[in-house]
PDB file of C-alpha atoms in Angstrom:
ATOM      1  CA  MET A  87       7.086  42.880-182.403  1.00  0.00           C
ATOM      2  CA  LEU A  88       5.086  41.677-179.439  1.00  0.00           C
ATOM      3  CA  GLU A  89       4.783  37.916-179.309  1.00  0.00           C
ATOM      4  CA  PRO A  90       1.474  36.196-178.596  1.00  0.00           C
ATOM      5  CA  MET A  91       1.285  34.663-175.139  1.00  0.00           C
ATOM      6  CA  PRO A  92      -1.298  31.864-175.173  1.00  0.00           C
ATOM      7  CA  ASN A  93      -1.889  30.026-171.931  1.00  0.00           C
ATOM      8  CA  SER A  94       0.952  27.528-171.551  1.00  0.00           C
ATOM      9  CA  GLU A  95      -1.475  24.752-170.694  1.00  0.00           C
ATOM     10  CA  SER A  96      -3.577  25.199-173.837  1.00  0.00           C
ATOM     11  CA  PRO A  97      -3.030  22.391-176.367  1.00  0.00           C
ATOM     12  CA  TYR A  98      -3.935  24.492-179.408  1.00  0.00           C
ATOM     13  CA  THR A  99      -1.442  25.299-182.154  1.00  0.00           C
ATOM     14  CA  GLU A 100      -1.589  28.368-184.374  1.00  0.00           C
ATOM     15  CA  SER A 101      -2.804  26.744-187.587  1.00  0.00           C
ATOM     16  CA  ALA A 102      -5.678  28.906-188.842  1.00  0.00           C
ATOM     17  CA  ALA A 103      -5.795  29.159-192.636  1.00  0.00           C
ATOM     18  CA  LEU A 104      -7.763  31.421-194.929  1.00  0.00           C
ATOM     19  CA  LEU A 105     -11.129  30.066-196.012  1.00  0.00           C
ATOM     20  CA  THR A 106     -11.450  28.726-199.538  1.00  0.00           C
ATOM     21  CA  SER A 107     -14.386  28.868-201.938  1.00  0.00           C
ATOM     22  CA  PRO A 108     -15.901  26.323-202.134  1.00  0.00           C
ATOM     23  CA  PRO A 109     -15.105  25.333-198.538  1.00  0.00           C
ATOM     24  CA  ARG A 110     -12.765  22.486-197.709  1.00  0.00           C
ATOM     25  CA  PRO A 111     -14.295  19.348-196.152  1.00  0.00           C
ATOM     26  CA  ASP A 112     -12.829  20.263-192.751  1.00  0.00           C
ATOM     27  CA  SER A 113     -14.905  23.470-192.652  1.00  0.00           C
ATOM     28  CA  THR A 114     -17.497  21.531-190.654  1.00  0.00           C
ATOM     29  CA  GLU A 115     -14.975  19.786-188.392  1.00  0.00           C
ATOM     30  CA  PRO A 116     -14.247  20.742-184.761  1.00  0.00           C
ATOM     31  CA  THR A 117     -11.034  22.448-183.685  1.00  0.00           C
ATOM     32  CA  TRP A 118      -9.713  23.257-180.230  1.00  0.00           C
ATOM     33  CA  PHE A 119     -11.398  26.676-180.311  1.00  0.00           C
ATOM     34  CA  LEU A 120     -14.358  25.699-182.476  1.00  0.00           C
ATOM     35  CA  ASP A 121     -15.214  22.665-180.359  1.00  0.00           C
ATOM     36  CA  SER A 122     -18.419  21.920-182.225  1.00  0.00           C
ATOM     37  CA  ASP A 123     -18.378  18.313-181.012  1.00  0.00           C
ATOM     38  CA  ASP A 124     -18.718  19.371-177.367  1.00  0.00           C
ATOM     39  CA  PRO A 125     -22.016  17.918-176.074  1.00  0.00           C
ATOM     40  CA  ALA A 126     -23.166  21.309-174.796  1.00  0.00           C
ATOM     41  CA  ILE A 127     -22.562  22.933-178.192  1.00  0.00           C
ATOM     42  CA  VAL A 128     -24.368  20.104-179.977  1.00  0.00           C
ATOM     43  CA  GLU A 129     -27.318  20.367-177.570  1.00  0.00           C
ATOM     44  CA  PHE A 130     -27.459  24.152-177.972  1.00  0.00           C
ATOM     45  CA  ALA A 131     -27.483  23.960-181.767  1.00  0.00           C
ATOM     46  CA  GLU A 132     -30.082  21.196-181.851  1.00  0.00           C
ATOM     47  CA  ARG A 133     -32.356  23.001-179.386  1.00  0.00           C
ATOM     48  CA  VAL A 134     -32.208  26.356-181.175  1.00  0.00           C
ATOM     49  CA  ILE A 135     -32.855  24.750-184.558  1.00  0.00           C
ATOM     50  CA  ALA A 136     -35.734  22.652-183.220  1.00  0.00           C
ATOM     51  CA  ASP A 137     -37.345  25.605-181.430  1.00  0.00           C
ATOM     52  CA  ALA A 138     -37.194  27.639-184.648  1.00  0.00           C
ATOM     53  CA  GLY A 139     -38.564  24.806-186.763  1.00  0.00           C
ATOM     54  CA  ALA A 140     -35.608  25.373-189.098  1.00  0.00           C
ATOM     55  CA  ARG A 141     -35.161  22.891-191.941  1.00  0.00           C
ATOM     56  CA  THR A 142     -32.749  24.386-194.461  1.00  0.00           C
ATOM     57  CA  ASP A 143     -29.166  25.425-193.754  1.00  0.00           C
ATOM     58  CA  ARG A 144     -30.177  29.049-194.241  1.00  0.00           C
ATOM     59  CA  GLN A 145     -33.007  28.776-191.715  1.00  0.00           C
ATOM     60  CA  LYS A 146     -30.718  27.010-189.257  1.00  0.00           C
ATOM     61  CA  ALA A 147     -27.982  29.648-189.597  1.00  0.00           C
ATOM     62  CA  VAL A 148     -30.480  32.487-189.096  1.00  0.00           C
ATOM     63  CA  ALA A 149     -31.895  30.841-185.961  1.00  0.00           C
ATOM     64  CA  LEU A 150     -28.419  30.266-184.525  1.00  0.00           C
ATOM     65  CA  PHE A 151     -27.391  33.845-185.337  1.00  0.00           C
ATOM     66  CA  GLU A 152     -30.382  35.298-183.496  1.00  0.00           C
ATOM     67  CA  ALA A 153     -29.792  33.067-180.473  1.00  0.00           C
ATOM     68  CA  VAL A 154     -26.117  34.019-180.139  1.00  0.00           C
ATOM     69  CA  ARG A 155     -26.856  37.693-180.805  1.00  0.00           C
ATOM     70  CA  ASP A 156     -29.481  38.049-178.080  1.00  0.00           C
ATOM     71  CA  ASP A 157     -28.768  35.354-175.483  1.00  0.00           C
ATOM     72  CA  TRP A 158     -25.295  36.738-174.683  1.00  0.00           C
ATOM     73  CA  ARG A 159     -25.035  40.395-173.712  1.00  0.00           C
ATOM     74  CA  TYR A 160     -22.277  42.272-175.503  1.00  0.00           C
ATOM     75  CA  ASP A 161     -19.536  43.257-173.051  1.00  0.00           C
ATOM     76  CA  PRO A 162     -16.292  44.726-174.467  1.00  0.00           C
ATOM     77  CA  TYR A 163     -14.749  44.638-170.994  1.00  0.00           C
ATOM     78  CA  SER A 164     -14.657  40.829-171.003  1.00  0.00           C
ATOM     79  CA  ILE A 165     -11.602  40.813-173.267  1.00  0.00           C
ATOM     80  CA  THR A 166      -8.781  38.538-172.132  1.00  0.00           C
ATOM     81  CA  ASP A 167      -5.656  36.820-173.430  1.00  0.00           C
ATOM     82  CA  GLN A 168      -6.587  33.498-171.804  1.00  0.00           C
ATOM     83  CA  SER A 169      -7.008  31.207-174.791  1.00  0.00           C
ATOM     84  CA  GLU A 170      -9.317  28.750-173.030  1.00  0.00           C
ATOM     85  CA  ARG A 171     -11.946  31.494-172.673  1.00  0.00           C
ATOM     86  CA  PHE A 172     -12.196  31.689-176.454  1.00  0.00           C
ATOM     87  CA  ARG A 173     -13.339  28.084-176.828  1.00  0.00           C
ATOM     88  CA  ALA A 174     -16.929  27.900-178.023  1.00  0.00           C
ATOM     89  CA  SER A 175     -17.921  25.701-175.080  1.00  0.00           C
ATOM     90  CA  ALA A 176     -16.507  28.290-172.652  1.00  0.00           C
ATOM     91  CA  VAL A 177     -18.356  31.096-174.424  1.00  0.00           C
ATOM     92  CA  LEU A 178     -21.556  29.053-174.219  1.00  0.00           C
ATOM     93  CA  ALA A 179     -21.139  28.893-170.428  1.00  0.00           C
ATOM     94  CA  SER A 180     -20.627  32.670-170.112  1.00  0.00           C
ATOM     95  CA  GLU A 181     -23.331  35.279-169.542  1.00  0.00           C
ATOM     96  CA  ALA A 182     -21.798  38.079-171.590  1.00  0.00           C
ATOM     97  CA  ASN A 183     -18.981  38.395-174.092  1.00  0.00           C
ATOM     98  CA  TRP A 184     -17.534  40.481-176.892  1.00  0.00           C
ATOM     99  CA  CYS A 185     -17.542  40.164-180.665  1.00  0.00           C
ATOM    100  CA  VAL A 186     -14.810  37.557-181.183  1.00  0.00           C
ATOM    101  CA  PRO A 187     -15.990  34.938-178.649  1.00  0.00           C
ATOM    102  CA  LYS A 188     -19.612  35.404-179.746  1.00  0.00           C
ATOM    103  CA  SER A 189     -18.532  34.804-183.344  1.00  0.00           C
ATOM    104  CA  VAL A 190     -16.588  31.716-182.285  1.00  0.00           C
ATOM    105  CA  LEU A 191     -19.740  30.370-180.644  1.00  0.00           C
ATOM    106  CA  LEU A 192     -21.901  31.034-183.701  1.00  0.00           C
ATOM    107  CA  THR A 193     -19.306  29.445-185.983  1.00  0.00           C
ATOM    108  CA  ALA A 194     -19.047  26.325-183.817  1.00  0.00           C
ATOM    109  CA  ALA A 195     -22.835  26.035-183.580  1.00  0.00           C
ATOM    110  CA  CYS A 196     -23.102  26.197-187.369  1.00  0.00           C
ATOM    111  CA  ARG A 197     -20.494  23.463-187.692  1.00  0.00           C
ATOM    112  CA  ALA A 198     -22.382  21.357-185.157  1.00  0.00           C
ATOM    113  CA  ALA A 199     -25.360  21.681-187.512  1.00  0.00           C
ATOM    114  CA  GLY A 200     -23.246  20.548-190.465  1.00  0.00           C
ATOM    115  CA  ILE A 201     -22.911  24.017-191.995  1.00  0.00           C
ATOM    116  CA  PRO A 202     -19.410  25.096-193.139  1.00  0.00           C
ATOM    117  CA  ALA A 203     -18.356  28.172-191.177  1.00  0.00           C
ATOM    118  CA  GLY A 204     -15.319  30.196-190.181  1.00  0.00           C
ATOM    119  CA  VAL A 205     -14.393  33.482-188.528  1.00  0.00           C
ATOM    120  CA  GLY A 206     -13.535  36.804-190.161  1.00  0.00           C
ATOM    121  CA  PHE A 207     -11.890  39.977-188.891  1.00  0.00           C
ATOM    122  CA  SER A 208     -11.835  43.688-189.677  1.00  0.00           C
ATOM    123  CA  ASP A 209     -10.663  46.855-187.971  1.00  0.00           C
ATOM    124  CA  VAL A 210     -13.644  49.133-187.296  1.00  0.00           C
ATOM    125  CA  ARG A 211     -14.239  52.585-185.839  1.00  0.00           C
ATOM    126  CA  ASN A 212     -17.113  52.952-183.398  1.00  0.00           C
ATOM    127  CA  HIS A 213     -18.187  56.593-183.554  1.00  0.00           C
ATOM    128  CA  LEU A 214     -20.653  56.036-180.681  1.00  0.00           C
ATOM    129  CA  GLN A 215     -18.171  54.462-178.283  1.00  0.00           C
ATOM    130  CA  SER A 216     -18.628  55.147-174.562  1.00  0.00           C
ATOM    131  CA  GLU A 217     -16.272  57.680-172.972  1.00  0.00           C
ATOM    132  CA  LYS A 218     -15.014  55.159-170.419  1.00  0.00           C
ATOM    133  CA  LEU A 219     -14.162  52.557-173.045  1.00  0.00           C
ATOM    134  CA  GLN A 220     -12.440  55.110-175.265  1.00  0.00           C
ATOM    135  CA  ALA A 221     -10.374  56.307-172.298  1.00  0.00           C
ATOM    136  CA  LEU A 222      -9.273  52.728-171.624  1.00  0.00           C
ATOM    137  CA  MET A 223      -8.430  51.980-175.261  1.00  0.00           C
ATOM    138  CA  GLY A 224      -7.105  55.422-176.169  1.00  0.00           C
ATOM    139  CA  THR A 225      -8.912  55.291-179.517  1.00  0.00           C
ATOM    140  CA  ASP A 226     -12.228  54.564-181.176  1.00  0.00           C
ATOM    141  CA  LEU A 227     -10.574  51.970-183.441  1.00  0.00           C
ATOM    142  CA  PHE A 228     -11.366  48.344-182.646  1.00  0.00           C
ATOM    143  CA  VAL A 229      -8.745  46.059-184.174  1.00  0.00           C
ATOM    144  CA  TYR A 230      -9.741  42.517-185.119  1.00  0.00           C
ATOM    145  CA  HIS A 231     -13.469  43.006-184.737  1.00  0.00           C
ATOM    146  CA  GLY A 232     -14.793  39.481-185.253  1.00  0.00           C
ATOM    147  CA  TYR A 233     -17.748  38.033-187.121  1.00  0.00           C
ATOM    148  CA  SER A 234     -18.826  34.636-188.428  1.00  0.00           C
ATOM    149  CA  VAL A 235     -18.505  33.595-192.059  1.00  0.00           C
ATOM    150  CA  ILE A 236     -21.097  30.994-193.062  1.00  0.00           C
ATOM    151  CA  TRP A 237     -21.375  29.001-196.310  1.00  0.00           C
ATOM    152  CA  LEU A 238     -24.963  29.254-197.549  1.00  0.00           C
ATOM    153  CA  ASP A 239     -26.368  28.583-201.019  1.00  0.00           C
ATOM    154  CA  GLY A 240     -22.942  28.534-202.639  1.00  0.00           C
ATOM    155  CA  ALA A 241     -21.456  31.664-201.077  1.00  0.00           C
ATOM    156  CA  TRP A 242     -19.778  32.833-197.877  1.00  0.00           C
ATOM    157  CA  ARG A 243     -22.033  35.141-195.854  1.00  0.00           C
ATOM    158  CA  LYS A 244     -20.664  37.401-193.111  1.00  0.00           C
ATOM    159  CA  ALA A 245     -22.714  37.729-189.932  1.00  0.00           C
ATOM    160  CA  SER A 246     -21.833  39.729-186.817  1.00  0.00           C
ATOM    161  CA  PRO A 247     -23.760  38.539-183.722  1.00  0.00           C
ATOM    162  CA  ALA A 248     -22.005  40.996-181.397  1.00  0.00           C
ATOM    163  CA  PHE A 249     -24.661  43.531-180.358  1.00  0.00           C
ATOM    164  CA  ASN A 250     -27.674  42.087-178.551  1.00  0.00           C
ATOM    165  CA  ARG A 251     -31.176  43.485-179.004  1.00  0.00           C
ATOM    166  CA  GLU A 252     -31.364  45.193-175.586  1.00  0.00           C
ATOM    167  CA  LEU A 253     -28.035  46.970-176.114  1.00  0.00           C
ATOM    168  CA  CYS A 254     -29.121  48.284-179.508  1.00  0.00           C
ATOM    169  CA  GLU A 255     -32.372  49.608-178.065  1.00  0.00           C
ATOM    170  CA  ARG A 256     -30.492  51.348-175.238  1.00  0.00           C
ATOM    171  CA  PHE A 257     -27.936  52.951-177.580  1.00  0.00           C
ATOM    172  CA  GLY A 258     -30.466  53.817-180.274  1.00  0.00           C
ATOM    173  CA  THR A 259     -28.535  51.802-182.843  1.00  0.00           C
ATOM    174  CA  LYS A 260     -29.904  49.570-185.572  1.00  0.00           C
ATOM    175  CA  MET A 261     -30.010  45.902-184.638  1.00  0.00           C
ATOM    176  CA  LEU A 262     -28.399  43.602-187.174  1.00  0.00           C
ATOM    177  CA  GLU A 263     -30.732  41.179-188.897  1.00  0.00           C
ATOM    178  CA  PHE A 264     -29.373  38.178-190.803  1.00  0.00           C
ATOM    179  CA  ASP A 265     -31.452  36.586-193.550  1.00  0.00           C
ATOM    180  CA  GLY A 266     -28.825  34.135-194.767  1.00  0.00           C
ATOM    181  CA  GLU A 267     -28.909  35.690-198.233  1.00  0.00           C
ATOM    182  CA  SER A 268     -26.718  38.759-197.668  1.00  0.00           C
ATOM    183  CA  ASP A 269     -24.060  39.893-195.204  1.00  0.00           C
ATOM    184  CA  ALA A 270     -25.059  41.204-191.781  1.00  0.00           C
ATOM    185  CA  LEU A 271     -22.315  43.645-190.808  1.00  0.00           C
ATOM    186  CA  MET A 272     -22.405  46.658-188.500  1.00  0.00           C
ATOM    187  CA  HIS A 273     -24.547  49.579-189.655  1.00  0.00           C
ATOM    188  CA  PRO A 274     -22.741  52.808-190.647  1.00  0.00           C
ATOM    189  CA  TYR A 275     -25.417  54.992-188.990  1.00  0.00           C
ATOM    190  CA  ASP A 276     -27.682  54.757-185.944  1.00  0.00           C
ATOM    191  CA  VAL A 277     -31.455  55.258-186.003  1.00  0.00           C
ATOM    192  CA  ALA A 278     -31.014  59.049-185.656  1.00  0.00           C
ATOM    193  CA  GLY A 279     -28.618  59.244-188.601  1.00  0.00           C
ATOM    194  CA  ASN A 280     -25.432  59.655-186.546  1.00  0.00           C
ATOM    195  CA  ARG A 281     -22.290  57.899-187.733  1.00  0.00           C
ATOM    196  CA  HIS A 282     -21.889  54.563-186.004  1.00  0.00           C
ATOM    197  CA  MET A 283     -19.595  51.821-187.326  1.00  0.00           C
ATOM    198  CA  GLU A 284     -16.960  52.352-190.007  1.00  0.00           C
ATOM    199  CA  TYR A 285     -15.087  49.391-191.492  1.00  0.00           C
ATOM    200  CA  VAL A 286     -11.473  50.451-191.964  1.00  0.00           C
ATOM    201  CA  ARG A 287      -9.441  47.374-192.855  1.00  0.00           C
ATOM    202  CA  GLY A 288     -10.121  43.691-193.459  1.00  0.00           C
ATOM    203  CA  HIS A 289      -7.921  40.887-192.130  1.00  0.00           C
ATOM    204  CA  GLY A 290      -9.504  37.970-193.973  1.00  0.00           C
ATOM    205  CA  SER A 291     -11.650  34.986-193.050  1.00  0.00           C
ATOM    206  CA  TYR A 292     -10.221  31.869-191.413  1.00  0.00           C
ATOM    207  CA  ASP A 293     -11.091  28.235-190.835  1.00  0.00           C
ATOM    208  CA  ASP A 294     -10.151  28.591-187.153  1.00  0.00           C
ATOM    209  CA  LEU A 295      -9.480  31.364-184.655  1.00  0.00           C
ATOM    210  CA  PRO A 296      -6.017  32.886-185.374  1.00  0.00           C
ATOM    211  CA  PHE A 297      -5.579  33.505-181.662  1.00  0.00           C
ATOM    212  CA  GLY A 298      -1.915  34.500-181.474  1.00  0.00           C
ATOM    213  CA  GLN A 299      -2.190  36.789-184.488  1.00  0.00           C
ATOM    214  CA  MET A 300      -5.257  38.479-182.999  1.00  0.00           C
ATOM    215  CA  ILE A 301      -3.868  38.924-179.473  1.00  0.00           C
ATOM    216  CA  THR A 302      -0.610  40.318-180.840  1.00  0.00           C
ATOM    217  CA  ALA A 303      -2.533  42.930-182.843  1.00  0.00           C
ATOM    218  CA  ILE A 304      -4.663  43.862-179.814  1.00  0.00           C
ATOM    219  CA  ARG A 305      -1.595  44.298-177.577  1.00  0.00           C
ATOM    220  CA  GLN A 306       0.152  46.394-180.202  1.00  0.00           C
ATOM    221  CA  ALA A 307      -2.898  48.637-180.557  1.00  0.00           C
ATOM    222  CA  TYR A 308      -3.803  49.137-176.891  1.00  0.00           C
ATOM    223  CA  GLY A 309      -0.943  47.853-174.747  1.00  0.00           C
ATOM    224  CA  PRO A 310      -0.875  44.749-172.541  1.00  0.00           C
ATOM    225  CA  ALA A 311      -3.151  46.188-169.841  1.00  0.00           C
ATOM    226  CA  VAL A 312      -6.267  45.755-171.993  1.00  0.00           C
ATOM    227  CA  THR A 313      -5.883  41.974-172.116  1.00  0.00           C
ATOM    228  CA  ALA A 314      -4.382  41.620-168.643  1.00  0.00           C
ATOM    229  CA  GLY A 315      -7.649  41.994-166.801  1.00  0.00           C
ATOM    230  CA  VAL A 316     -10.411  44.504-167.409  1.00  0.00           C
ATOM    231  CA  ASP A 317     -13.091  42.167-166.064  1.00  0.00           C
ATOM    232  CA  GLY A 318     -15.083  43.873-163.334  1.00  0.00           C
ATOM    233  CA  VAL A 319     -14.981  47.365-164.830  1.00  0.00           C
ATOM    234  CA  VAL A 320     -18.417  48.962-164.556  1.00  0.00           C
ATOM    235  CA  ASP A 321     -19.484  51.056-167.531  1.00  0.00           C
ATOM    236  CA  GLN A 322     -23.148  52.036-167.378  1.00  0.00           C
ATOM    237  CA  ALA A 323     -23.245  52.121-171.179  1.00  0.00           C
ATOM    238  CA  PHE A 324     -22.812  48.340-171.179  1.00  0.00           C
ATOM    239  CA  HIS A 325     -23.627  47.275-167.618  1.00  0.00           C
ATOM    240  CA  GLY A 326     -26.493  49.634-166.782  1.00  0.00           C
TER     241      GLY A 326
END
């Protein structure tokens, strides 16, 4: 088995646990990855909530979801095994990112607003994947696709902020809307009726990012080159 290789200078420890229902008290607390107490995260959450005029937890979560979905362009080539780049504060400072970091940011922002939240993972097939990305990965299966899991009105709601509005319009795919009352997971078909996303296997929902577990699975699926540095690759499907 491949062993996870977190950055040696990172102070995090692999301690993510499955979420419970109802949530534990620490489901609103910061962690090394979900650094919801970082001043920039707090300011972001407060600003988004104020701009939306959100009052209830559901309204706040919806506003934060829409901000993370659209303010960070989805870029699957930004994948890395550098643990510090998965911290919510680092994601906040980025211009584009992929599903897991965007979910980490949304989860941390919810916690900054006092809303219990975690991160969930599933393996998914993207039937509309770009040729360049499929050539790099060798498959259309995305292991450990990430999404946020948010406690609202007595239930955990899943919300994937990965695909931004502009990307969906360019691909002709349906943009995910989150109402805080039901899950917002990837659509199985695009606007033309073509197969799009297929959920294959769930890996559970966690109170923190299970970084080592996730990176190990990614390396096993695609080889070490995928996490060793694909930044800078130009794929017009995502960078056009």
